[in-house]
XYZ file of C-alpha atoms in Angstrom:
263
model
C -4.879 -103.925 -37.534
C -5.653 -107.591 -37.605
C -6.785 -109.969 -34.934
C -9.838 -111.806 -33.492
C -12.406 -111.414 -30.643
C -15.182 -113.709 -29.540
C -18.801 -112.258 -29.314
C -20.976 -114.127 -26.853
C -24.406 -113.939 -25.529
C -26.385 -115.536 -22.534
C -29.397 -117.516 -24.229
C -32.268 -119.636 -23.280
C -33.086 -117.587 -20.228
C -36.570 -116.354 -21.281
C -39.190 -118.762 -22.705
C -40.915 -115.945 -24.680
C -37.848 -114.602 -26.169
C -36.443 -117.576 -28.001
C -37.118 -116.127 -31.354
C -34.847 -113.173 -30.365
C -32.277 -115.501 -29.037
C -32.083 -117.454 -32.283
C -32.031 -114.256 -34.348
C -29.086 -113.058 -32.180
C -27.111 -116.204 -32.870
C -26.684 -115.054 -36.447
C -24.353 -112.219 -35.342
C -22.389 -113.887 -32.336
C -19.723 -116.593 -32.289
C -20.429 -118.367 -29.012
C -23.348 -118.634 -26.666
C -24.045 -119.607 -23.016
C -27.103 -121.666 -22.491
C -28.976 -121.529 -19.327
C -29.048 -125.104 -17.754
C -31.670 -125.046 -15.042
C -30.112 -123.087 -11.996
C -31.660 -119.672 -12.802
C -33.548 -120.450 -15.919
C -33.906 -123.145 -18.686
C -35.161 -126.646 -18.978
C -34.605 -129.692 -21.080
C -36.683 -128.306 -23.934
C -35.057 -124.912 -23.971
C -31.571 -126.395 -23.902
C -32.242 -128.764 -26.704
C -33.709 -125.775 -28.896
C -30.785 -123.605 -28.138
C -28.342 -126.283 -28.863
C -29.940 -126.982 -32.239
C -30.017 -123.352 -33.124
C -26.404 -122.947 -32.140
C -25.368 -125.799 -34.449
C -27.540 -124.369 -37.359
C -25.858 -120.942 -36.861
C -22.362 -122.228 -36.420
C -22.047 -120.948 -32.928
C -20.025 -122.545 -30.219
C -22.378 -123.569 -27.324
C -21.354 -123.620 -23.575
C -23.109 -124.035 -20.264
C -24.427 -121.243 -18.226
C -24.930 -122.478 -14.659
C -25.729 -120.293 -11.592
C -26.626 -120.304 -8.086
C -29.765 -122.692 -7.780
C -32.097 -119.707 -7.716
C -34.874 -119.684 -10.372
C -37.023 -117.519 -8.327
C -34.458 -114.768 -8.078
C -32.857 -115.402 -11.490
C -29.559 -116.005 -10.065
C -28.995 -112.305 -9.240
C -28.535 -112.830 -5.408
C -25.735 -114.546 -3.484
C -26.901 -117.604 -1.733
C -25.576 -118.556 1.633
C -25.063 -122.246 1.060
C -22.252 -124.767 1.687
C -19.678 -124.630 -1.027
C -19.981 -128.395 -1.577
C -23.729 -128.026 -2.153
C -23.059 -125.268 -4.691
C -20.400 -127.189 -6.536
C -22.737 -130.402 -6.759
C -25.519 -128.051 -8.116
C -23.171 -126.552 -10.691
C -21.919 -129.814 -11.901
C -25.483 -131.157 -12.070
C -26.490 -128.171 -14.187
C -23.632 -128.587 -16.595
C -24.227 -132.396 -16.798
C -27.897 -131.684 -17.753
C -26.841 -129.636 -20.752
C -23.945 -131.904 -21.573
C -26.206 -134.997 -21.616
C -28.515 -133.406 -24.145
C -25.774 -132.057 -26.158
C -24.402 -135.605 -26.430
C -27.693 -136.828 -27.473
C -27.794 -134.434 -30.223
C -24.121 -135.048 -31.088
C -23.307 -131.345 -30.435
C -19.948 -130.674 -28.543
C -19.906 -128.098 -25.877
C -16.927 -125.882 -25.538
C -17.083 -123.906 -22.363
C -18.677 -123.027 -18.991
C -19.592 -119.558 -18.024
C -21.214 -119.007 -14.649
C -24.165 -116.511 -14.490
C -25.248 -113.487 -12.536
C -24.169 -113.131 -8.940
C -22.225 -116.273 -8.938
C -20.201 -114.850 -11.863
C -19.486 -111.730 -9.751
C -18.833 -113.724 -6.547
C -16.212 -115.876 -8.361
C -14.561 -112.735 -9.496
C -14.222 -111.256 -5.980
C -13.783 -114.296 -3.670
C -10.385 -116.205 -4.230
C -11.258 -119.289 -2.159
C -14.498 -119.753 -3.648
C -13.202 -119.217 -7.112
C -10.398 -121.823 -6.493
C -12.908 -124.551 -5.281
C -15.227 -123.916 -8.132
C -12.655 -123.701 -10.853
C -10.857 -126.958 -9.600
C -14.161 -128.878 -9.310
C -15.420 -127.736 -12.796
C -12.168 -128.593 -14.424
C -11.980 -132.079 -12.815
C -15.665 -132.812 -13.915
C -15.182 -131.294 -17.357
C -11.590 -131.145 -18.230
C -12.306 -130.604 -21.939
C -14.370 -127.385 -21.273
C -12.886 -123.971 -20.993
C -13.864 -121.687 -18.135
C -15.158 -118.155 -18.904
C -15.212 -115.357 -16.399
C -14.575 -111.719 -15.716
C -11.188 -110.370 -16.938
C -8.848 -109.523 -14.006
C -11.071 -111.351 -11.508
C -10.142 -114.255 -8.994
C -11.755 -116.888 -11.308
C -9.150 -116.179 -13.897
C -6.155 -116.844 -11.665
C -8.038 -119.917 -10.052
C -8.718 -121.462 -13.465
C -5.066 -120.981 -14.385
C -3.910 -122.605 -11.227
C -6.289 -125.571 -11.840
C -4.853 -126.078 -15.121
C -8.072 -125.056 -17.088
C -8.226 -123.159 -20.212
C -9.600 -119.689 -19.251
C -11.350 -117.212 -21.499
C -11.219 -113.714 -20.091
C -14.537 -111.840 -20.753
C -15.291 -108.142 -21.139
C -18.709 -106.491 -21.524
C -20.061 -104.243 -24.201
C -23.251 -103.254 -22.534
C -22.277 -102.853 -18.869
C -20.312 -100.193 -17.079
C -17.227 -100.720 -15.156
C -15.860 -99.507 -11.773
C -12.294 -98.394 -11.485
C -11.545 -101.746 -10.026
C -12.539 -103.321 -13.348
C -15.665 -104.891 -11.893
C -19.197 -104.476 -13.249
C -21.236 -101.582 -11.817
C -24.226 -103.208 -10.006
C -27.360 -102.967 -11.725
C -28.983 -101.180 -8.980
C -26.644 -98.220 -9.416
C -26.440 -95.515 -12.182
C -24.107 -96.295 -15.075
C -24.785 -100.036 -14.834
C -26.107 -100.286 -18.352
C -24.556 -98.778 -21.562
C -27.331 -97.811 -24.036
C -26.994 -97.147 -27.669
C -25.234 -99.053 -30.331
C -22.435 -96.452 -30.787
C -21.655 -96.427 -27.132
C -21.486 -100.203 -26.988
C -19.583 -100.659 -30.152
C -16.961 -98.143 -28.949
C -16.592 -100.022 -25.698
C -16.243 -103.302 -27.503
C -13.514 -101.817 -29.855
C -11.568 -100.479 -26.943
C -11.485 -103.701 -25.282
C -10.689 -105.650 -28.568
C -7.885 -103.355 -29.317
C -6.350 -102.834 -25.885
C -7.446 -99.076 -25.608
C -8.619 -97.446 -22.446
C -12.276 -97.210 -21.460
C -13.895 -94.908 -18.920
C -14.961 -96.289 -15.516
C -18.044 -95.059 -13.867
C -16.050 -92.243 -12.039
C -14.455 -91.111 -15.171
C -10.982 -92.775 -14.684
C -9.572 -94.653 -17.512
C -9.005 -98.380 -17.240
C -7.840 -101.206 -19.470
C -9.812 -104.370 -19.701
C -7.890 -107.221 -21.316
C -10.238 -109.953 -22.690
C -10.703 -112.189 -25.702
C -14.361 -112.603 -25.443
C -17.071 -109.809 -25.384
C -20.562 -110.505 -23.904
C -23.686 -108.768 -25.157
C -26.694 -109.565 -22.895
C -29.592 -110.762 -25.156
C -32.087 -108.741 -22.963
C -30.290 -105.422 -23.464
C -32.576 -103.368 -25.724
C -31.624 -103.554 -29.309
C -28.976 -106.374 -28.709
C -29.271 -107.764 -32.259
C -28.811 -104.305 -33.743
C -25.752 -103.844 -31.408
C -24.237 -107.091 -32.456
C -24.474 -106.019 -36.013
C -22.993 -102.621 -35.253
C -20.103 -104.372 -33.428
C -19.489 -106.690 -36.374
C -19.302 -103.841 -38.637
C -16.960 -101.869 -36.502
C -14.642 -104.812 -35.880
C -14.514 -105.598 -39.645
C -13.505 -102.010 -40.416
C -10.476 -102.599 -38.176
C -9.667 -106.027 -39.641
C -10.758 -107.882 -36.564
C -12.558 -111.091 -37.108
C -15.339 -112.285 -34.765
C -14.494 -115.896 -34.017
C -15.093 -118.372 -31.173
C -11.982 -119.341 -29.181
C -10.432 -122.339 -30.774
C -11.352 -121.392 -34.438
C -8.190 -119.286 -34.846
C -4.637 -120.940 -35.288
C -2.134 -120.817 -32.429
C -4.955 -119.884 -30.002
C -4.290 -121.101 -26.452
C -7.915 -122.307 -26.436
C -7.265 -124.576 -29.495
C -7.877 -127.523 -27.154
C -11.614 -126.845 -27.633
C -11.210 -128.266 -31.191
C -10.046 -131.524 -29.908
């Protein structure tokens, strides 16, 4: 078996954990950098960008509902135009710092509840995908595989990278189990690596009710704040290597639809 899969992590979200984030970069291929909506500031953005360059990791923006108090984990009832303005401003903040450092960004991945809302609400997904693609046409959009954001990005003409999760449980509808419910978090390197391999190879995995589902994705997310995330990333790398699967960022492999990210 041969192939490739991207392994990404959300970084720059916890000021006291930057050492952990930088260590994790040694084992992933792309990262999503908090850019002020739920976490992150100019200093953390610059440090994460420099670390990504040093590690050879493809950096992207990780915008959210403007909700630093709630870490972006609650849906905000705000006008869609105001939300879009905030998201564009967040990505611009990271893009400007990246430009100053001569570090190209590759993608945009929404955070937290915004991520889930974009997967579930087609009208919202369409507006956000179109606006982000207009503002940043060279950046791919990353979102939940099989969600509304995937269809919206395609309709907008954006490159979309479908994402699966190695440390989160799924419902039968291929949505993430809410963090407040049992089965939301997958613990242990073996279980996480098994889920990663199932997604990478197109094999079924068990939803939280025991039914089997397929998740078709080209990027896998491991949360940096999951206990043992660095060890899990190492375990996943070993399992993928044993199956002939390379861990590469989208755009690094020939004939990849995301090859526009190299331009």
